[in-house]
Short mmCIF file of C-alpha atoms and ligand atoms in Angstrom, two decimals:
data_model
loop_
_atom_site.label_atom_id
_atom_site.label_comp_id
_atom_site.label_asym_id
_atom_site.label_seq_id
_atom_site.Cartn_x
_atom_site.Cartn_y
_atom_site.Cartn_z
CA MET A 286 -2.80 -10.62 -15.19
CA SER A 287 -4.27 -14.00 -14.55
CA SER A 288 -1.79 -16.79 -14.00
CA HIS A 289 -2.03 -18.19 -17.52
CA GLY A 290 -3.58 -15.44 -19.63
CA ALA A 291 -5.31 -12.06 -19.80
CA PRO A 292 -7.06 -10.71 -16.68
CA ILE A 293 -10.66 -11.86 -16.13
CA PRO A 294 -12.56 -9.11 -14.28
CA MET A 295 -15.60 -10.44 -12.44
CA MET A 296 -18.58 -9.22 -10.48
CA SER A 297 -21.05 -10.78 -8.07
CA ARG A 298 -24.31 -9.37 -6.79
CA LYS A 299 -27.03 -10.18 -4.35
CA GLY A 300 -29.76 -12.46 -5.71
CA GLY A 301 -32.05 -14.93 -4.00
CA ALA A 302 -31.12 -17.51 -1.41
CA LEU A 303 -28.51 -20.14 -2.30
CA SER A 304 -29.77 -23.69 -2.25
CA GLY A 305 -28.90 -27.15 -3.47
CA VAL A 306 -25.98 -29.54 -3.40
CA ALA A 307 -22.42 -28.32 -4.01
CA ASP A 308 -20.08 -31.02 -5.31
CA VAL A 309 -16.67 -29.46 -4.80
CA PRO A 310 -13.56 -30.83 -6.52
CA GLY A 311 -10.77 -32.98 -5.12
CA ASP A 312 -8.33 -31.86 -2.47
CA LYS A 313 -5.43 -29.85 -3.87
CA SER A 314 -2.89 -30.94 -1.25
CA VAL A 315 -3.74 -34.61 -1.68
CA SER A 316 -3.80 -34.33 -5.49
CA HIS A 317 -0.24 -32.93 -5.68
CA ARG A 318 1.01 -35.65 -3.36
CA ALA A 319 -0.79 -38.47 -5.20
CA LEU A 320 1.02 -37.49 -8.41
CA ILE A 321 4.42 -37.02 -6.78
CA PHE A 322 4.37 -40.21 -4.68
CA GLY A 323 2.90 -42.10 -7.64
CA ALA A 324 5.88 -40.93 -9.71
CA MET A 325 8.27 -42.21 -7.02
CA ALA A 326 6.67 -45.67 -6.74
CA VAL A 327 7.60 -48.61 -8.97
CA GLY A 328 4.61 -49.35 -11.21
CA GLU A 329 1.17 -47.91 -11.75
CA THR A 330 -0.71 -45.76 -9.24
CA LYS A 331 -4.37 -45.16 -10.05
CA ILE A 332 -6.04 -41.96 -8.91
CA THR A 333 -9.71 -40.96 -8.91
CA GLY A 334 -11.14 -37.60 -7.91
CA LEU A 335 -7.92 -35.77 -8.82
CA LEU A 336 -8.34 -32.01 -8.79
CA GLU A 337 -7.87 -30.84 -12.37
CA GLY A 338 -6.95 -27.30 -11.39
CA GLN A 339 -4.01 -25.61 -13.06
CA ASP A 340 -1.74 -26.06 -10.01
CA VAL A 341 -2.15 -29.83 -10.09
CA LEU A 342 -1.90 -30.02 -13.89
CA ASP A 343 1.45 -28.21 -13.61
CA THR A 344 2.63 -30.84 -11.11
CA ALA A 345 1.47 -33.61 -13.49
CA LYS A 346 3.55 -32.03 -16.27
CA ALA A 347 6.54 -31.79 -13.95
CA MET A 348 6.31 -35.50 -13.06
CA GLN A 349 6.20 -36.29 -16.77
CA ALA A 350 9.28 -34.11 -17.36
CA LEU A 351 11.11 -36.05 -14.61
CA GLY A 352 10.42 -39.37 -16.35
CA ALA A 353 7.09 -40.69 -15.00
CA ASP A 354 4.19 -41.53 -17.32
CA VAL A 355 1.17 -39.52 -16.28
CA ILE A 356 -2.04 -40.31 -18.15
CA GLN A 357 -5.57 -38.92 -17.89
CA HIS A 358 -8.22 -41.59 -18.48
CA GLY A 359 -11.36 -39.55 -17.79
CA PRO A 360 -12.55 -36.69 -15.57
CA GLY A 361 -10.51 -36.95 -12.36
CA ALA A 362 -9.26 -40.44 -13.32
CA TRP A 363 -5.51 -40.57 -13.81
CA SER A 364 -2.68 -43.05 -13.66
CA VAL A 365 0.96 -42.51 -12.90
CA HIS A 366 3.57 -45.03 -13.93
CA GLY A 367 6.34 -44.25 -11.46
CA VAL A 368 10.11 -44.49 -11.86
CA GLY A 369 10.85 -45.54 -8.27
CA VAL A 370 12.70 -43.71 -5.48
CA GLY A 371 15.96 -42.44 -6.98
CA GLY A 372 14.69 -42.84 -10.53
CA PHE A 373 14.03 -39.24 -11.63
CA ALA A 374 15.76 -38.20 -14.86
CA GLU A 375 17.08 -34.70 -15.51
CA PRO A 376 14.40 -32.73 -17.39
CA ASP A 377 15.29 -31.14 -20.75
CA GLN A 378 13.37 -27.98 -19.98
CA VAL A 379 12.67 -25.58 -17.17
CA ILE A 380 9.90 -26.84 -14.82
CA ASP A 381 7.14 -24.22 -14.69
CA CYS A 382 5.01 -24.65 -11.55
CA GLY A 383 2.70 -21.78 -12.49
CA ASN A 384 1.01 -20.37 -9.38
CA SER A 385 1.74 -23.30 -7.07
CA GLY A 386 3.90 -22.97 -3.97
CA THR A 387 2.98 -26.50 -2.93
CA GLY A 388 3.93 -27.89 -6.33
CA VAL A 389 7.32 -26.23 -6.54
CA ARG A 390 8.33 -26.79 -2.91
CA LEU A 391 7.37 -30.47 -2.86
CA ILE A 392 9.02 -31.16 -6.20
CA MET A 393 12.20 -29.37 -5.09
CA GLY A 394 12.30 -31.71 -2.11
CA ALA A 395 11.74 -34.76 -4.30
CA VAL A 396 14.57 -33.94 -6.74
CA ALA A 397 17.06 -32.57 -4.17
CA THR A 398 18.56 -35.98 -3.44
CA HIS A 399 18.83 -37.05 -7.08
CA PRO A 400 22.09 -36.35 -8.98
CA ILE A 401 20.32 -34.04 -11.45
CA SER A 402 19.97 -30.31 -12.01
CA VAL A 403 16.50 -28.84 -12.32
CA THR A 404 15.53 -25.24 -13.03
CA PHE A 405 12.19 -24.06 -11.62
CA THR A 406 10.07 -21.06 -12.47
CA GLY A 407 6.51 -19.88 -11.94
CA ASP A 408 4.12 -17.01 -12.55
CA ALA A 409 4.54 -13.48 -11.22
CA SER A 410 3.02 -14.49 -7.85
CA LEU A 411 5.12 -17.62 -7.32
CA ASN A 412 8.32 -15.88 -8.41
CA LYS A 413 7.89 -13.41 -5.53
CA ARG A 414 7.52 -16.07 -2.84
CA PRO A 415 10.31 -17.15 -0.46
CA MET A 416 12.07 -20.40 -1.40
CA GLY A 417 14.88 -20.19 1.18
CA ARG A 418 12.55 -21.94 3.64
CA VAL A 419 12.96 -25.04 1.42
CA THR A 420 16.43 -24.61 -0.09
CA ASP A 421 17.97 -24.10 3.39
CA PRO A 422 17.04 -27.57 4.70
CA LEU A 423 17.71 -29.14 1.29
CA ALA A 424 21.27 -27.76 1.49
CA LEU A 425 21.75 -29.89 4.63
CA PHE A 426 21.20 -33.00 2.47
CA GLY A 427 23.92 -31.68 0.12
CA ALA A 428 21.77 -30.01 -2.55
CA GLN A 429 22.89 -26.68 -3.95
CA SER A 430 20.75 -23.94 -5.37
CA VAL A 431 21.09 -20.62 -7.12
CA GLY A 432 18.08 -18.40 -7.44
CA ARG A 433 17.34 -14.71 -7.69
CA SER A 434 17.83 -12.40 -4.73
CA GLY A 435 16.15 -13.70 -1.58
CA GLY A 436 16.36 -17.22 -3.05
CA ARG A 437 13.37 -16.51 -5.25
CA LEU A 438 12.49 -18.26 -8.52
CA PRO A 439 13.64 -18.79 -11.20
CA LEU A 440 16.04 -21.06 -9.36
CA THR A 441 18.28 -23.98 -10.27
CA LEU A 442 18.63 -26.84 -7.85
CA VAL A 443 21.62 -29.15 -8.16
CA GLY A 444 20.69 -32.35 -6.37
CA ALA A 445 23.05 -34.09 -3.94
CA GLU A 446 25.01 -37.04 -5.41
CA THR A 447 25.57 -38.65 -2.01
CA PRO A 448 22.86 -37.22 0.25
CA VAL A 449 23.20 -37.38 4.01
CA PRO A 450 20.19 -37.72 6.32
CA VAL A 451 18.98 -34.66 8.16
CA ARG A 452 17.34 -33.80 11.47
CA TYR A 453 15.44 -30.58 10.92
CA THR A 454 13.19 -28.41 13.06
CA THR A 455 10.90 -26.33 10.87
CA PRO A 456 11.26 -22.63 11.75
CA MET A 457 7.64 -21.87 10.84
CA PRO A 458 4.51 -24.04 10.78
CA SER A 459 4.62 -25.26 7.17
CA ALA A 460 3.47 -28.54 5.69
CA GLN A 461 5.25 -27.60 2.49
CA VAL A 462 8.61 -27.31 4.25
CA LYS A 463 8.01 -30.49 6.26
CA SER A 464 7.01 -32.34 3.11
CA ALA A 465 9.99 -31.08 1.09
CA VAL A 466 12.35 -32.44 3.78
CA LEU A 467 10.54 -35.79 3.94
CA LEU A 468 10.54 -36.09 0.14
CA ALA A 469 14.29 -35.41 0.12
CA GLY A 470 14.66 -38.04 2.84
CA LEU A 471 13.14 -40.66 0.55
CA ASN A 472 16.27 -41.04 -1.58
CA THR A 473 18.65 -40.64 1.35
CA PRO A 474 20.13 -43.55 3.28
CA GLY A 475 19.28 -43.66 7.01
CA ASP A 476 16.63 -41.82 8.99
CA THR A 477 15.47 -38.30 8.15
CA VAL A 478 13.76 -36.53 11.05
CA VAL A 479 11.50 -33.46 10.88
CA ILE A 480 10.33 -31.76 14.05
CA GLU A 481 7.43 -29.33 13.99
CA ALA A 482 6.35 -27.32 17.00
CA GLU A 483 2.76 -27.05 15.76
CA ALA A 484 0.94 -29.75 13.84
CA THR A 485 0.46 -28.92 10.16
CA ARG A 486 -1.51 -30.93 7.59
CA ASP A 487 -0.28 -34.51 7.65
CA HIS A 488 -1.19 -35.75 4.17
CA THR A 489 2.46 -36.48 3.35
CA GLU A 490 2.92 -38.69 6.40
CA ARG A 491 -0.36 -40.54 5.80
CA MET A 492 0.35 -41.07 2.12
CA LEU A 493 3.95 -42.18 2.62
CA ALA A 494 2.75 -44.80 5.09
CA GLY A 495 0.12 -45.87 2.53
CA PHE A 496 2.81 -46.29 -0.14
CA GLY A 497 4.71 -48.58 2.22
CA ALA A 498 7.42 -46.30 3.66
CA THR A 499 8.46 -46.69 7.28
CA ILE A 500 7.42 -43.43 8.91
CA THR A 501 6.51 -42.66 12.52
CA THR A 502 5.15 -39.60 14.31
CA GLU A 503 5.75 -39.06 18.00
CA GLU A 504 4.25 -36.28 20.10
CA THR A 505 7.05 -35.00 22.37
CA GLU A 506 7.81 -31.86 24.38
CA GLU A 507 9.63 -30.45 21.32
CA GLY A 508 6.53 -31.01 19.22
CA ARG A 509 5.79 -33.63 16.58
CA VAL A 510 8.82 -35.69 15.70
CA ILE A 511 8.44 -37.39 12.32
CA THR A 512 10.98 -40.04 11.38
CA LEU A 513 11.26 -41.48 7.87
CA THR A 514 13.52 -44.38 6.94
CA GLY A 515 15.17 -43.61 3.61
CA GLN A 516 15.34 -45.57 0.37
CA PRO A 517 12.13 -47.57 0.66
CA GLU A 518 10.58 -49.18 -2.36
CA LEU A 519 7.24 -47.42 -2.69
CA THR A 520 4.40 -49.70 -3.76
CA PRO A 521 1.87 -48.22 -6.22
CA GLN A 522 -1.52 -47.39 -4.75
CA THR A 523 -5.13 -46.81 -5.71
CA ILE A 524 -6.00 -43.39 -4.36
CA ALA A 525 -9.48 -41.83 -4.07
CA VAL A 526 -8.83 -38.14 -3.48
CA PRO A 527 -11.22 -36.67 -0.88
CA ARG A 528 -13.06 -33.42 -1.64
CA ASP A 529 -11.24 -30.28 -0.64
CA PRO A 530 -12.29 -28.66 2.68
CA SER A 531 -10.56 -25.46 1.53
CA SER A 532 -12.73 -25.29 -1.61
CA ALA A 533 -15.84 -26.34 0.34
CA ALA A 534 -15.27 -23.24 2.46
CA PHE A 535 -16.59 -21.00 -0.34
CA PRO A 536 -20.08 -22.47 -0.86
CA VAL A 537 -20.37 -23.09 2.91
CA CYS A 538 -19.51 -19.51 3.83
CA ALA A 539 -21.59 -18.04 1.01
CA ALA A 540 -24.60 -19.98 2.35
CA LEU A 541 -23.94 -18.67 5.88
CA ILE A 542 -24.07 -15.02 4.77
CA VAL A 543 -26.72 -15.01 2.00
CA GLU A 544 -30.16 -14.65 3.55
CA GLY A 545 -32.41 -17.72 3.42
CA SER A 546 -29.71 -20.08 2.08
CA ASP A 547 -29.51 -23.81 2.72
CA VAL A 548 -26.66 -25.69 0.99
CA LEU A 549 -25.34 -29.23 1.33
CA VAL A 550 -21.66 -29.83 0.56
CA PRO A 551 -21.14 -33.60 0.57
CA GLY A 552 -18.10 -35.73 1.26
CA ILE A 553 -15.74 -33.17 2.78
CA GLY A 554 -12.54 -34.34 4.48
CA LEU A 555 -12.45 -33.18 8.11
CA ASN A 556 -8.91 -34.26 8.95
CA PRO A 557 -8.21 -32.28 12.17
CA THR A 558 -5.13 -30.71 10.56
CA ARG A 559 -7.46 -29.09 7.98
CA ALA A 560 -10.79 -28.48 9.72
CA GLY A 561 -10.04 -25.35 11.80
CA LEU A 562 -12.38 -23.11 9.81
CA TYR A 563 -15.39 -25.29 10.54
CA THR A 564 -14.64 -25.32 14.28
CA THR A 565 -14.32 -21.52 14.17
CA LEU A 566 -17.57 -21.03 12.26
CA ARG A 567 -19.43 -23.20 14.76
CA GLU A 568 -17.94 -21.19 17.64
CA MET A 569 -19.23 -18.05 15.91
CA GLY A 570 -22.71 -19.52 16.03
CA ALA A 571 -22.97 -20.52 12.37
CA ASP A 572 -25.80 -22.86 11.45
CA LEU A 573 -23.38 -25.51 10.20
CA THR A 574 -23.96 -29.19 10.83
CA TYR A 575 -22.00 -32.32 10.01
CA GLU A 576 -24.25 -35.01 8.53
CA ASN A 577 -23.49 -38.63 7.73
CA GLU A 578 -20.11 -38.57 9.52
CA ARG A 579 -17.93 -41.48 8.38
CA LEU A 580 -14.40 -42.64 7.65
CA GLU A 581 -13.22 -42.81 4.03
CA GLY A 582 -9.73 -44.06 3.23
CA GLY A 583 -8.89 -43.62 6.93
CA GLU A 584 -9.93 -39.93 6.90
CA PRO A 585 -12.92 -38.46 8.76
CA VAL A 586 -15.47 -37.23 6.21
CA ALA A 587 -18.89 -35.58 6.56
CA ASP A 588 -21.56 -33.87 4.48
CA LEU A 589 -21.59 -30.22 5.52
CA ARG A 590 -24.93 -28.49 5.75
CA ALA A 591 -24.79 -24.70 5.93
CA ARG A 592 -27.77 -22.44 6.44
CA PHE A 593 -27.99 -18.68 6.69
CA SER A 594 -27.92 -17.40 10.22
CA ASP A 595 -28.42 -13.85 11.50
CA LYS A 596 -26.79 -14.69 14.82
CA MET A 597 -23.13 -15.11 13.97
CA GLN A 598 -20.89 -13.37 16.45
CA GLY A 599 -17.24 -12.35 15.98
CA ILE A 600 -14.70 -14.22 18.12
CA ASP A 601 -10.98 -14.25 18.92
CA VAL A 602 -9.65 -17.08 16.77
CA PRO A 603 -7.01 -18.92 18.84
CA PRO A 604 -3.59 -18.42 17.18
CA GLU A 605 -2.70 -22.09 17.69
CA ARG A 606 -5.54 -22.96 15.32
CA ALA A 607 -3.88 -21.09 12.43
CA PRO A 608 -2.10 -24.07 10.79
CA SER A 609 -5.38 -25.99 10.53
CA MET A 610 -7.16 -23.15 8.72
CA ILE A 611 -4.31 -21.19 7.16
CA ASP A 612 -5.91 -21.03 3.70
CA GLU A 613 -9.33 -20.12 5.09
CA TYR A 614 -8.62 -16.74 6.74
CA PRO A 615 -9.62 -14.80 3.59
CA ILE A 616 -13.11 -16.32 3.47
CA LEU A 617 -13.39 -16.24 7.29
CA SER A 618 -12.77 -12.49 7.17
CA VAL A 619 -15.70 -12.16 4.75
CA VAL A 620 -17.96 -14.10 7.14
CA ALA A 621 -16.63 -11.88 9.96
CA ALA A 622 -17.73 -8.78 8.02
CA PHE A 623 -21.34 -10.09 8.05
CA SER A 624 -21.22 -11.11 11.73
CA HIS A 625 -21.95 -9.08 14.86
CA GLY A 626 -18.97 -7.62 16.72
CA LYS A 627 -15.33 -8.02 15.88
CA THR A 628 -13.34 -11.03 14.80
CA VAL A 629 -9.70 -11.06 15.83
CA MET A 630 -7.28 -13.25 13.88
CA ARG A 631 -3.86 -13.35 15.54
CA GLY A 632 -0.77 -15.40 14.75
CA VAL A 633 -1.42 -15.19 11.01
CA LYS A 634 1.83 -13.72 9.63
CA GLU A 635 2.29 -16.76 7.34
CA LEU A 636 -0.59 -15.24 5.33
CA ARG A 637 1.84 -12.60 4.14
CA VAL A 638 3.80 -15.14 2.05
CA LYS A 639 0.94 -16.98 0.36
CA GLU A 640 -0.08 -16.51 -3.29
CA SER A 641 -0.39 -12.86 -2.24
CA ASP A 642 0.10 -11.00 1.03
CA ARG A 643 -3.34 -12.11 2.16
CA ILE A 644 -3.54 -9.82 5.21
CA ASP A 645 -2.95 -6.81 2.98
CA ALA A 646 -5.14 -8.08 0.12
CA MET A 647 -8.10 -8.78 2.43
CA ALA A 648 -7.66 -5.55 4.41
CA ARG A 649 -7.56 -3.35 1.28
CA GLY A 650 -10.38 -5.26 -0.41
CA LEU A 651 -12.64 -5.17 2.66
CA GLU A 652 -12.01 -1.44 3.05
CA ALA A 653 -13.01 -0.98 -0.60
CA MET A 654 -16.28 -2.75 0.28
CA GLY A 655 -16.94 -0.42 3.22
CA VAL A 656 -15.72 -2.68 6.05
CA THR A 657 -13.49 -1.43 8.87
CA VAL A 658 -10.35 -3.51 9.49
CA GLU A 659 -7.23 -3.26 11.59
CA GLU A 660 -3.99 -5.07 10.91
CA ASP A 661 -0.44 -5.49 12.07
CA GLU A 662 2.32 -7.81 10.87
CA ASP A 663 0.74 -10.86 12.52
CA THR A 664 -2.93 -9.86 13.01
CA LEU A 665 -6.11 -9.07 11.10
CA ILE A 666 -9.17 -7.66 12.87
CA VAL A 667 -12.50 -7.30 11.05
CA HIS A 668 -15.29 -5.18 12.49
CA GLY A 669 -18.52 -7.00 11.69
CA MET A 670 -21.43 -5.05 10.20
CA GLY A 671 -24.05 -7.75 10.78
CA PRO A 672 -26.13 -9.68 8.23
CA GLY A 673 -26.85 -7.51 5.19
CA GLY A 674 -24.71 -4.73 6.67
CA VAL A 675 -21.79 -4.72 4.24
CA PRO A 676 -22.12 -1.94 1.64
CA GLY A 677 -19.99 -3.59 -1.11
CA GLY A 678 -19.71 -1.58 -4.32
CA GLY A 679 -15.92 -1.69 -4.49
CA MET A 680 -13.23 -3.34 -6.54
CA ALA A 681 -10.78 -5.76 -4.86
CA ALA A 682 -7.34 -6.39 -6.30
CA THR A 683 -6.66 -10.14 -6.28
CA HIS A 684 -2.90 -10.22 -6.95
CA LEU A 685 -3.10 -13.57 -8.81
CA ASP A 686 -4.56 -15.16 -5.67
CA HIS A 687 -7.44 -17.61 -6.16
CA ARG A 688 -8.63 -17.45 -2.56
CA ILE A 689 -8.77 -13.64 -2.53
CA ALA A 690 -10.76 -13.73 -5.78
CA MET A 691 -13.30 -16.30 -4.52
CA SER A 692 -13.63 -14.59 -1.12
CA PHE A 693 -14.69 -11.29 -2.67
CA MET A 694 -17.02 -13.01 -5.10
CA CYS A 695 -18.74 -14.58 -2.06
CA LEU A 696 -18.87 -11.17 -0.33
CA GLY A 697 -20.69 -9.66 -3.32
CA MET A 698 -23.39 -12.34 -3.09
CA ALA A 699 -24.53 -10.82 0.22
CA SER A 700 -23.43 -7.15 0.15
CA GLN A 701 -25.85 -4.29 -0.51
CA THR A 702 -24.29 -3.45 -3.88
CA PRO A 703 -22.20 -5.67 -6.21
CA ALA A 704 -18.56 -6.49 -5.54
CA ARG A 705 -15.97 -6.55 -8.30
CA ILE A 706 -12.53 -8.10 -8.63
CA ASP A 707 -9.86 -7.08 -11.12
CA ASP A 708 -8.97 -10.64 -12.10
CA GLY A 709 -10.57 -13.99 -11.38
CA GLY A 710 -8.16 -15.92 -13.62
CA ALA A 711 -6.36 -17.52 -10.69
CA ILE A 712 -9.57 -19.25 -9.53
CA ALA A 713 -8.79 -21.95 -12.09
CA THR A 714 -5.66 -22.94 -10.13
CA SER A 715 -7.70 -24.65 -7.40
CA PHE A 716 -11.44 -24.47 -8.17
CA PRO A 717 -12.00 -24.42 -11.94
CA ILE A 718 -15.75 -25.03 -11.56
CA PHE A 719 -16.29 -22.26 -8.98
CA GLU A 720 -18.47 -20.03 -11.20
CA ALA A 721 -20.59 -22.91 -12.51
CA LEU A 722 -21.03 -24.41 -9.05
CA MET A 723 -21.98 -21.13 -7.39
CA THR A 724 -24.31 -20.19 -10.26
CA GLY A 725 -25.92 -23.62 -9.92
CA LEU A 726 -26.73 -22.77 -6.27
CA GLY A 727 -28.42 -19.58 -7.45
CA ALA A 728 -25.58 -17.09 -7.03
CA GLN A 729 -25.14 -14.20 -9.42
CA VAL A 730 -21.50 -14.21 -10.39
CA GLU A 731 -20.30 -13.25 -13.82
CA ARG A 732 -17.37 -12.17 -15.93
CA VAL A 733 -17.47 -8.53 -16.99
CA ALA A 734 -15.73 -6.54 -19.73
CA SER A 735 -12.54 -4.87 -18.46
C1 S3P B 1069 -0.08 -26.83 1.68
C2 S3P B 1069 0.41 -26.23 2.80
C3 S3P B 1069 0.08 -24.84 3.20
C4 S3P B 1069 -1.11 -24.29 2.44
C5 S3P B 1069 -1.06 -24.64 0.98
C6 S3P B 1069 -1.04 -26.14 0.79
C7 S3P B 1069 0.30 -28.21 1.38
O1 S3P B 1069 1.20 -24.01 2.94
O2 S3P B 1069 -1.18 -22.90 2.60
O3 S3P B 1069 -2.17 -24.09 0.29
O4 S3P B 1069 -0.37 -28.86 0.54
O5 S3P B 1069 1.27 -28.69 1.97
P1 S3P B 1069 2.41 -23.85 4.01
O6 S3P B 1069 2.95 -25.17 4.22
O7 S3P B 1069 3.38 -22.94 3.34
O8 S3P B 1069 1.76 -23.23 5.21
#
């Protein structure tokens, strides 16, 4: 099943070279946060370049249900009239976050220190994912929750009436957990402190500072210590959402593996907490250049130019790089299949609790396409078959996971025979224009009858 309807089986096949300009949509992480922080400011936040994927639309609906006014003015142009920190009202209905772990975990954090009860649910993928990683620290603020076994959704969160500040060390590298704690800290008197051993994406910290909160980050021996002073008045902002490096990964990687390709992907955010894939690809020998490097809204941005290369070599991806490319391992493993030698991805067990178990989904799918893989709990190894060497011809199960679906559609653009997926419906959660954009570059990707 797709996340919001009947399954959409798809197929991609080898055609000519990919060429042209790929305008990818807005960043998903930044889009969720722009809506949530906008809803917690007093007055009107204006957003351009918002990703209009289903995940973000579900967050917009949730903000509306909590009392903010969220209005679409045109493509990507939205405004949020916020209720202020502490101003959320109890929603009349269950909040359905669809496929989005980021949406549900950040919103749980935001409501946990309001004296309201909120029931959350999601699709079949989200309802399998662990929520204890968020409800455990939220309990320290005084919030209570009851979910299904393992703390899974559907789950009701009863917010703390008199929240107490928390000092919390995240047990796994997770920007969602860090952000949930910081969001809970907003309506809590005193300083909330989050400590993370490894740096994860820092959009929450940057945006909170932009909205006028007092927030500091210190690098210490324990790791990054982030301190937020509670109960600020957040000032509405004008936010231009940068283009998503995680979505850019698909046209970039497709261009690297499809013979003769040359694709420009403009305006991609290269925040170091997000850019690990691009570092890895360059280490593998990819013909990938950064053009027109600049700063936009305080973030490093570049136009990415990717050209086919027959010289890419598998590498050992350093495990400490995992947080900065956590969503990109599926598409990296496709590039690895078309490279020479083996690519070893260690320290990736967090992939097992994404929209699907991504180690398992990629391993089974790659095997179905004729690629040899090895895996253990925390590792994925792909044995490269060289440019043009991947047989393809199989069907990959996508398990409601957009990135698995897009990864195999990219594989089929370069494999000897077409690749199929059982359901591409989830692609709309993060990259609704994927098919049109890839087709525009010359790719052959289509929906097929089930
Ligand atoms: C996200 C954090 C990451 C990432 C997800 C988006 C965010 O999840 O996988 O797609 O916007 O904070 P974790 O924090 O669970 O690693």
